[in-house]
PDB file of C-alpha atoms and ligand atoms in Angstrom:
ATOM      1  CA  MET A   1     -68.093 -97.047  65.731  1.00 66.00           C
ATOM      2  CA  GLY A   2     -68.461 -98.989  62.513  1.00 84.00           C
ATOM      3  CA  THR A   3     -67.411 -97.950  59.079  1.00 90.00           C
ATOM      4  CA  ARG A   4     -69.443 -95.024  57.765  1.00 95.00           C
ATOM      5  CA  PHE A   5     -70.923 -95.083  54.284  1.00 97.00           C
ATOM      6  CA  THR A   6     -73.280 -93.275  51.951  1.00 97.00           C
ATOM      7  CA  ARG A   7     -75.350 -94.429  49.001  1.00 97.00           C
ATOM      8  CA  LEU A   8     -74.874 -92.701  45.658  1.00 96.00           C
ATOM      9  CA  ASP A   9     -77.865 -92.662  43.324  1.00 87.00           C
ATOM     10  CA  SER A  10     -76.213 -91.941  40.016  1.00 80.00           C
ATOM     11  CA  GLY A  11     -78.335 -94.234  37.860  1.00 86.00           C
ATOM     12  CA  THR A  12     -79.706 -97.780  37.728  1.00 89.00           C
ATOM     13  CA  THR A  13     -77.090 -99.057  40.136  1.00 96.00           C
ATOM     14  CA  ASN A  14     -76.713 -98.085  43.779  1.00 97.00           C
ATOM     15  CA  CYS A  15     -73.054 -97.348  44.427  1.00 98.00           C
ATOM     16  CA  TYR A  16     -71.808 -97.105  47.990  1.00 98.00           C
ATOM     17  CA  LEU A  17     -68.997 -94.935  49.256  1.00 98.00           C
ATOM     18  CA  LEU A  18     -67.301 -96.193  52.432  1.00 98.00           C
ATOM     19  CA  GLU A  19     -64.878 -94.189  54.532  1.00 98.00           C
ATOM     20  CA  ALA A  20     -61.450 -95.835  54.529  1.00 98.00           C
ATOM     21  CA  ASP A  21     -58.195 -94.951  56.302  1.00 97.00           C
ATOM     22  CA  GLU A  22     -57.158 -92.930  53.314  1.00 93.00           C
ATOM     23  CA  GLY A  23     -59.998 -91.461  51.319  1.00 97.00           C
ATOM     24  CA  TYR A  24     -62.876 -93.683  50.304  1.00 98.00           C
ATOM     25  CA  LEU A  25     -63.662 -97.113  49.011  1.00 98.00           C
ATOM     26  CA  LEU A  26     -66.325 -97.160  46.310  1.00 98.00           C
ATOM     27  CA  ILE A  27     -68.424-100.287  45.867  1.00 98.00           C
ATOM     28  CA  ASP A  28     -69.272-100.644  42.156  1.00 98.00           C
ATOM     29  CA  THR A  29     -69.742 -98.099  39.403  1.00 98.00           C
ATOM     30  CA  GLY A  30     -72.808 -97.911  37.116  1.00 97.00           C
ATOM     31  CA  TYR A  31     -73.377 -97.882  33.382  1.00 96.00           C
ATOM     32  CA  GLU A  32     -70.847 -95.990  31.314  1.00 96.00           C
ATOM     33  CA  GLU A  33     -73.322 -93.115  30.825  1.00 95.00           C
ATOM     34  CA  ASP A  34     -73.803 -92.728  34.590  1.00 96.00           C
ATOM     35  CA  TYR A  35     -70.348 -91.245  35.096  1.00 97.00           C
ATOM     36  CA  ASP A  36     -71.399 -87.581  35.003  1.00 97.00           C
ATOM     37  CA  GLY A  37     -74.163 -88.290  37.508  1.00 97.00           C
ATOM     38  CA  PHE A  38     -71.665 -90.052  39.732  1.00 97.00           C
ATOM     39  CA  ARG A  39     -69.327 -87.056  39.656  1.00 97.00           C
ATOM     40  CA  GLU A  40     -72.284 -84.857  40.562  1.00 97.00           C
ATOM     41  CA  GLU A  41     -73.137 -87.107  43.526  1.00 97.00           C
ATOM     42  CA  LEU A  42     -69.538 -86.786  44.739  1.00 98.00           C
ATOM     43  CA  ARG A  43     -69.632 -82.997  44.368  1.00 97.00           C
ATOM     44  CA  GLU A  44     -72.801 -82.822  46.463  1.00 96.00           C
ATOM     45  CA  ARG A  45     -70.892 -84.581  49.234  1.00 96.00           C
ATOM     46  CA  ASP A  46     -67.765 -82.446  48.850  1.00 97.00           C
ATOM     47  CA  VAL A  47     -65.744 -85.495  47.871  1.00 98.00           C
ATOM     48  CA  ALA A  48     -63.090 -85.048  45.179  1.00 98.00           C
ATOM     49  CA  VAL A  49     -62.882 -87.923  42.737  1.00 98.00           C
ATOM     50  CA  SER A  50     -59.182 -88.235  43.625  1.00 97.00           C
ATOM     51  CA  GLU A  51     -60.238 -89.124  47.181  1.00 98.00           C
ATOM     52  CA  VAL A  52     -61.779 -92.354  45.896  1.00 98.00           C
ATOM     53  CA  GLU A  53     -58.708 -94.469  46.584  1.00 98.00           C
ATOM     54  CA  HIS A  54     -60.224 -97.933  46.205  1.00 98.00           C
ATOM     55  CA  LEU A  55     -62.897 -99.466  43.993  1.00 98.00           C
ATOM     56  CA  LEU A  56     -64.367-102.822  44.957  1.00 98.00           C
ATOM     57  CA  LEU A  57     -66.210-104.431  42.059  1.00 98.00           C
ATOM     58  CA  THR A  58     -68.814-106.920  43.261  1.00 98.00           C
ATOM     59  CA  HIS A  59     -68.689-108.429  39.735  1.00 98.00           C
ATOM     60  CA  HIS A  60     -67.915-107.514  36.128  1.00 98.00           C
ATOM     61  CA  HIS A  61     -71.404-106.712  34.731  1.00 98.00           C
ATOM     62  CA  ASP A  62     -72.052-103.714  32.445  1.00 97.00           C
ATOM     63  CA  ASP A  63     -74.047-101.859  35.112  1.00 97.00           C
ATOM     64  CA  HIS A  64     -71.282-102.316  37.707  1.00 98.00           C
ATOM     65  CA  ALA A  65     -68.083-101.891  35.684  1.00 98.00           C
ATOM     66  CA  GLY A  66     -69.486 -99.382  33.162  1.00 98.00           C
ATOM     67  CA  PHE A  67     -67.455 -96.344  34.122  1.00 98.00           C
ATOM     68  CA  VAL A  68     -64.381 -97.995  35.582  1.00 98.00           C
ATOM     69  CA  ALA A  69     -62.409 -96.960  32.487  1.00 97.00           C
ATOM     70  CA  ASP A  70     -63.432 -93.312  33.056  1.00 97.00           C
ATOM     71  CA  LEU A  71     -62.417 -93.517  36.715  1.00 98.00           C
ATOM     72  CA  LEU A  72     -59.038 -94.981  35.778  1.00 97.00           C
ATOM     73  CA  ALA A  73     -58.479 -92.119  33.357  1.00 97.00           C
ATOM     74  CA  ASP A  74     -59.232 -89.531  36.061  1.00 96.00           C
ATOM     75  CA  THR A  75     -57.734 -91.125  39.198  1.00 97.00           C
ATOM     76  CA  ASP A  76     -55.143 -93.651  40.287  1.00 95.00           C
ATOM     77  CA  LEU A  77     -57.475 -95.713  42.439  1.00 97.00           C
ATOM     78  CA  GLU A  78     -56.827 -99.390  43.027  1.00 98.00           C
ATOM     79  CA  ILE A  79     -59.356-102.031  42.025  1.00 98.00           C
ATOM     80  CA  ILE A  80     -60.358-104.931  44.250  1.00 99.00           C
ATOM     81  CA  ALA A  81     -62.168-107.760  42.459  1.00 98.00           C
ATOM     82  CA  HIS A  82     -62.486-111.515  42.452  1.00 98.00           C
ATOM     83  CA  GLU A  83     -59.763-113.248  40.458  1.00 98.00           C
ATOM     84  CA  ALA A  84     -62.384-114.619  38.020  1.00 98.00           C
ATOM     85  CA  ALA A  85     -63.345-111.042  37.171  1.00 98.00           C
ATOM     86  CA  GLU A  86     -60.006-110.327  35.529  1.00 98.00           C
ATOM     87  CA  GLU A  87     -60.721-112.148  32.276  1.00 98.00           C
ATOM     88  CA  LEU A  88     -64.378-111.067  32.239  1.00 98.00           C
ATOM     89  CA  LEU A  89     -63.483-107.390  32.709  1.00 98.00           C
ATOM     90  CA  ARG A  90     -61.009-107.669  29.864  1.00 98.00           C
ATOM     91  CA  THR A  91     -63.693-108.877  27.438  1.00 98.00           C
ATOM     92  CA  GLY A  92     -65.971-105.902  28.146  1.00 98.00           C
ATOM     93  CA  GLU A  93     -69.021-108.133  27.958  1.00 97.00           C
ATOM     94  CA  ASN A  94     -71.358-109.734  30.473  1.00 96.00           C
ATOM     95  CA  ASP A  95     -70.454-113.395  30.869  1.00 96.00           C
ATOM     96  CA  ARG A  96     -72.875-115.722  29.098  1.00 92.00           C
ATOM     97  CA  GLN A  97     -70.553-118.724  28.953  1.00 93.00           C
ATOM     98  CA  HIS A  98     -71.515-120.189  32.304  1.00 93.00           C
ATOM     99  CA  GLY A  99     -75.181-121.019  31.770  1.00 90.00           C
ATOM    100  CA  GLY A 100     -78.125-119.743  33.731  1.00 92.00           C
ATOM    101  CA  GLY A 101     -80.853-117.392  32.595  1.00 94.00           C
ATOM    102  CA  TYR A 102     -83.553-114.993  33.652  1.00 95.00           C
ATOM    103  CA  LEU A 103     -85.084-115.848  36.999  1.00 96.00           C
ATOM    104  CA  ASN A 104     -88.647-116.303  35.787  1.00 95.00           C
ATOM    105  CA  ARG A 105     -90.876-115.686  32.790  1.00 95.00           C
ATOM    106  CA  ARG A 106     -91.988-112.259  33.959  1.00 95.00           C
ATOM    107  CA  ILE A 107     -88.376-111.048  34.154  1.00 95.00           C
ATOM    108  CA  TYR A 108     -87.683-112.558  30.759  1.00 95.00           C
ATOM    109  CA  TYR A 109     -90.495-110.537  29.167  1.00 95.00           C
ATOM    110  CA  LEU A 110     -89.433-107.416  31.044  1.00 94.00           C
ATOM    111  CA  ALA A 111     -85.928-107.835  29.616  1.00 94.00           C
ATOM    112  CA  LYS A 112     -87.405-108.281  26.121  1.00 94.00           C
ATOM    113  CA  LEU A 113     -89.417-105.096  26.570  1.00 95.00           C
ATOM    114  CA  ARG A 114     -86.350-103.236  27.769  1.00 93.00           C
ATOM    115  CA  LYS A 115     -84.404-104.341  24.720  1.00 94.00           C
ATOM    116  CA  LEU A 116     -87.259-103.199  22.486  1.00 94.00           C
ATOM    117  CA  LEU A 117     -87.310 -99.757  24.086  1.00 95.00           C
ATOM    118  CA  ASN A 118     -83.536 -99.490  24.270  1.00 93.00           C
ATOM    119  CA  PRO A 119     -81.964-101.399  21.340  1.00 93.00           C
ATOM    120  CA  GLY A 120     -78.493-100.113  22.299  1.00 91.00           C
ATOM    121  CA  TRP A 121     -78.590-102.162  25.508  1.00 92.00           C
ATOM    122  CA  ASP A 122     -76.202-104.963  24.563  1.00 93.00           C
ATOM    123  CA  LEU A 123     -74.573-106.114  27.825  1.00 94.00           C
ATOM    124  CA  THR A 124     -71.189-104.633  26.962  1.00 97.00           C
ATOM    125  CA  PHE A 125     -69.004-102.054  28.709  1.00 98.00           C
ATOM    126  CA  PRO A 126     -65.626-100.452  28.043  1.00 98.00           C
ATOM    127  CA  PRO A 127     -63.091-103.230  28.737  1.00 98.00           C
ATOM    128  CA  VAL A 128     -61.013-102.974  31.907  1.00 98.00           C
ATOM    129  CA  GLU A 129     -57.482-104.302  32.167  1.00 98.00           C
ATOM    130  CA  LEU A 130     -56.476-104.993  35.762  1.00 98.00           C
ATOM    131  CA  ARG A 131     -52.986-103.723  36.555  1.00 98.00           C
ATOM    132  CA  PRO A 132     -50.315-105.565  38.559  1.00 98.00           C
ATOM    133  CA  ASP A 133     -51.093-103.636  41.756  1.00 97.00           C
ATOM    134  CA  ASP A 134     -54.840-104.220  41.639  1.00 98.00           C
ATOM    135  CA  VAL A 135     -56.128-106.755  44.141  1.00 98.00           C
ATOM    136  CA  ARG A 136     -57.504-110.101  42.995  1.00 98.00           C
ATOM    137  CA  VAL A 137     -59.223-111.912  45.832  1.00 98.00           C
ATOM    138  CA  ALA A 138     -59.218-115.683  45.509  1.00 98.00           C
ATOM    139  CA  GLY A 139     -62.188-116.370  47.785  1.00 97.00           C
ATOM    140  CA  ASP A 140     -63.247-115.127  51.207  1.00 98.00           C
ATOM    141  CA  ASP A 141     -60.834-112.489  52.414  1.00 98.00           C
ATOM    142  CA  ASP A 142     -60.744-111.162  55.943  1.00 98.00           C
ATOM    143  CA  GLU A 143     -57.759-108.879  55.422  1.00 98.00           C
ATOM    144  CA  VAL A 144     -58.115-106.794  52.315  1.00 98.00           C
ATOM    145  CA  LEU A 145     -60.694-104.390  53.794  1.00 98.00           C
ATOM    146  CA  ARG A 146     -59.166-104.195  57.271  1.00 98.00           C
ATOM    147  CA  GLU A 147     -55.794-103.279  55.751  1.00 98.00           C
ATOM    148  CA  ARG A 148     -57.556-100.279  54.256  1.00 98.00           C
ATOM    149  CA  GLY A 149     -59.294 -99.214  57.452  1.00 97.00           C
ATOM    150  CA  ILE A 150     -62.688-100.815  56.809  1.00 98.00           C
ATOM    151  CA  GLU A 151     -64.060-103.047  59.535  1.00 97.00           C
ATOM    152  CA  GLY A 152     -65.364-105.954  57.544  1.00 98.00           C
ATOM    153  CA  GLN A 153     -64.672-108.868  55.251  1.00 98.00           C
ATOM    154  CA  VAL A 154     -65.094-109.907  51.651  1.00 98.00           C
ATOM    155  CA  LEU A 155     -67.080-113.072  50.974  1.00 98.00           C
ATOM    156  CA  TYR A 156     -67.100-115.012  47.720  1.00 98.00           C
ATOM    157  CA  THR A 157     -70.804-115.216  46.840  1.00 98.00           C
ATOM    158  CA  PRO A 158     -71.233-116.779  43.373  1.00 98.00           C
ATOM    159  CA  GLY A 159     -74.568-117.726  41.814  1.00 98.00           C
ATOM    160  CA  HIS A 160     -75.457-114.494  40.057  1.00 98.00           C
ATOM    161  CA  THR A 161     -72.082-114.643  38.302  1.00 98.00           C
ATOM    162  CA  ILE A 162     -68.934-116.694  38.811  1.00 98.00           C
ATOM    163  CA  ASP A 163     -67.019-113.629  40.027  1.00 98.00           C
ATOM    164  CA  SER A 164     -69.518-112.260  42.594  1.00 98.00           C
ATOM    165  CA  ILE A 165     -68.174-111.011  45.909  1.00 98.00           C
ATOM    166  CA  SER A 166     -69.976-109.317  48.815  1.00 99.00           C
ATOM    167  CA  VAL A 167     -68.828-107.023  51.596  1.00 98.00           C
ATOM    168  CA  VAL A 168     -69.975-107.848  55.132  1.00 98.00           C
ATOM    169  CA  LEU A 169     -69.091-105.243  57.741  1.00 98.00           C
ATOM    170  CA  ASP A 170     -68.584-106.309  61.349  1.00 98.00           C
ATOM    171  CA  ASP A 171     -71.848-104.611  62.370  1.00 97.00           C
ATOM    172  CA  GLY A 172     -73.806-106.730  59.859  1.00 98.00           C
ATOM    173  CA  THR A 173     -74.139-104.045  57.201  1.00 98.00           C
ATOM    174  CA  THR A 174     -73.846-105.993  53.969  1.00 98.00           C
ATOM    175  CA  PHE A 175     -73.277-105.012  50.357  1.00 98.00           C
ATOM    176  CA  PRO A 176     -74.165-108.076  48.283  1.00 98.00           C
ATOM    177  CA  GLY A 177     -73.801-106.482  44.848  1.00 98.00           C
ATOM    178  CA  ASP A 178     -76.287-108.492  42.770  1.00 98.00           C
ATOM    179  CA  ALA A 179     -76.137-111.637  44.938  1.00 98.00           C
ATOM    180  CA  ALA A 180     -79.478-110.403  46.282  1.00 98.00           C
ATOM    181  CA  MET A 181     -81.741-107.557  45.205  1.00 98.00           C
ATOM    182  CA  SER A 182     -84.996-105.929  46.209  1.00 97.00           C
ATOM    183  CA  TRP A 183     -85.969-104.591  42.804  1.00 94.00           C
ATOM    184  CA  PRO A 184     -88.320-105.521  41.212  1.00 92.00           C
ATOM    185  CA  LEU A 185     -90.014-107.438  44.031  1.00 93.00           C
ATOM    186  CA  TRP A 186     -93.369-107.011  42.247  1.00 93.00           C
ATOM    187  CA  ALA A 187     -92.065-109.345  39.541  1.00 93.00           C
ATOM    188  CA  GLY A 188     -91.818-112.148  42.066  1.00 94.00           C
ATOM    189  CA  ILE A 189     -88.027-112.163  42.377  1.00 96.00           C
ATOM    190  CA  ARG A 190     -88.128-112.955  46.103  1.00 97.00           C
ATOM    191  CA  TYR A 191     -84.794-111.154  46.615  1.00 98.00           C
ATOM    192  CA  CYS A 192     -82.996-113.125  43.887  1.00 98.00           C
ATOM    193  CA  PRO A 193     -81.109-111.342  41.128  1.00 98.00           C
ATOM    194  CA  VAL A 194     -83.064-111.005  37.893  1.00 96.00           C
ATOM    195  CA  PHE A 195     -80.654-113.349  36.260  1.00 92.00           C
ATOM    196  CA  VAL A 196     -78.763-116.188  37.758  1.00 96.00           C
ATOM    197  CA  THR A 197     -76.026-118.512  36.564  1.00 96.00           C
ATOM    198  CA  ASP A 198     -76.614-121.169  39.243  1.00 96.00           C
ATOM    199  CA  VAL A 199     -79.585-121.050  41.597  1.00 97.00           C
ATOM    200  CA  ASP A 200     -78.309-123.588  44.129  1.00 96.00           C
ATOM    201  CA  GLU A 201     -74.995-121.820  44.336  1.00 97.00           C
ATOM    202  CA  LEU A 202     -76.814-118.523  44.845  1.00 98.00           C
ATOM    203  CA  TYR A 203     -78.715-119.883  47.838  1.00 98.00           C
ATOM    204  CA  ARG A 204     -75.514-121.335  49.268  1.00 98.00           C
ATOM    205  CA  SER A 205     -74.070-117.835  49.011  1.00 98.00           C
ATOM    206  CA  TRP A 206     -77.082-116.481  50.933  1.00 98.00           C
ATOM    207  CA  GLU A 207     -76.460-119.042  53.681  1.00 98.00           C
ATOM    208  CA  ARG A 208     -72.838-117.959  53.865  1.00 98.00           C
ATOM    209  CA  LEU A 209     -73.874-114.309  54.119  1.00 98.00           C
ATOM    210  CA  LEU A 210     -76.206-115.187  56.993  1.00 98.00           C
ATOM    211  CA  ASP A 211     -73.515-117.281  58.703  1.00 98.00           C
ATOM    212  CA  ALA A 212     -71.098-114.358  58.372  1.00 98.00           C
ATOM    213  CA  GLY A 213     -73.498-112.141  60.323  1.00 98.00           C
ATOM    214  CA  ALA A 214     -75.295-110.221  57.578  1.00 98.00           C
ATOM    215  CA  ARG A 215     -78.082-108.117  59.139  1.00 98.00           C
ATOM    216  CA  THR A 216     -79.093-105.373  56.732  1.00 98.00           C
ATOM    217  CA  LEU A 217     -78.484-105.708  53.020  1.00 98.00           C
ATOM    218  CA  TYR A 218     -77.756-102.729  50.808  1.00 98.00           C
ATOM    219  CA  PRO A 219     -78.166-104.137  47.308  1.00 98.00           C
ATOM    220  CA  ALA A 220     -77.038-102.635  44.022  1.00 98.00           C
ATOM    221  CA  HIS A 221     -80.661-102.647  42.878  1.00 97.00           C
ATOM    222  CA  GLY A 222     -83.496-101.660  45.194  1.00 97.00           C
ATOM    223  CA  ASP A 223     -83.797-100.456  48.761  1.00 97.00           C
ATOM    224  CA  PRO A 224     -82.108-101.906  51.848  1.00 98.00           C
ATOM    225  CA  PHE A 225     -83.749-104.910  53.484  1.00 98.00           C
ATOM    226  CA  ASP A 226     -83.358-107.156  56.496  1.00 98.00           C
ATOM    227  CA  ALA A 227     -81.238-110.291  56.078  1.00 98.00           C
ATOM    228  CA  GLU A 228     -84.152-112.323  57.448  1.00 98.00           C
ATOM    229  CA  ARG A 229     -85.763-111.911  54.015  1.00 98.00           C
ATOM    230  CA  LEU A 230     -82.987-114.145  52.656  1.00 98.00           C
ATOM    231  CA  ARG A 231     -83.657-116.824  55.242  1.00 98.00           C
ATOM    232  CA  GLU A 232     -87.405-116.726  54.509  1.00 98.00           C
ATOM    233  CA  ASN A 233     -86.930-117.040  50.757  1.00 98.00           C
ATOM    234  CA  LEU A 234     -84.136-119.618  50.615  1.00 98.00           C
ATOM    235  CA  GLY A 235     -84.921-122.252  47.996  1.00 96.00           C
ATOM    236  CA  ALA A 236     -87.913-120.409  46.516  1.00 96.00           C
ATOM    237  CA  TYR A 237     -86.502-120.987  43.036  1.00 95.00           C
ATOM    238  CA  ASP A 238     -84.588-123.805  41.400  1.00 92.00           C
ATOM    239  CA  ASP A 239     -82.706-124.209  38.127  1.00 88.00           C
ATOM    240  CA  ASP A 240     -85.901-125.350  36.373  1.00 88.00           C
ATOM    241  CA  SER A 241     -87.445-121.929  36.980  1.00 88.00           C
ATOM    242  CA  LEU A 242     -84.850-120.168  34.842  1.00 93.00           C
ATOM    243  CA  VAL A 243     -85.723-118.929  31.365  1.00 94.00           C
ATOM    244  CA  GLU A 244     -82.872-118.926  28.862  1.00 87.00           C
ATOM    245  CA  PHE A 245     -81.306-115.744  27.603  1.00 79.00           C
ATOM    246  CA  PHE A 246     -82.560-114.465  24.290  1.00 73.00           C
TER     247      PHE A 246
HETATM  248 ZN1   ZN B   1     -75.087-108.216  37.777  1.00 97.85          ZN
END
């Protein structure tokens, strides 16, 4: 039987809780203000926060690393992240030094509207300092999960950010973080993240996910979808489609 998991709906971001050898591995947190909701989701499942032994961050963004600092205050979990995340987590700010932009004009205006309605939204989060025992993965890693009782691998899947990693379980269950998303499809995203640092690199990451046996994707934003959607939409966008950050 494959690794069992559950989806936690504590806010904007889908977090996933996977059963490990000891306790659980959590994939991503949410915004800082989602922490109480997260604790509530754990309570509903009879999981103590101290049982969350591992936290895999798919990347450093505010809506993924937002309550890491709270978790570190309340538990002694270990963090697993890409090595490029270390510096970005320390800054407490979404990386805007590596180019890219919003996927299309519709997303750009949606982001503008969001900022108008929520002026406090500033792409920052409480800084996180990785500790010596936290795990920095340097690229694809076929050991780090297995050593913790999870039947799957970590793939380096940049394109959304430079530090993006995905989890691909042996049965094809895949957690891409923001390397692919299904919300908001109505805005024409075609499974791309709403902002992208490098479109070509993103599609190369999709190809690597498919090659690694991805079957069903459980994104951080939106509902699960079949990996065939990635194959069908490969190359739908290019760097010229992007609209610069405001
Ligand atoms: Zn992101």
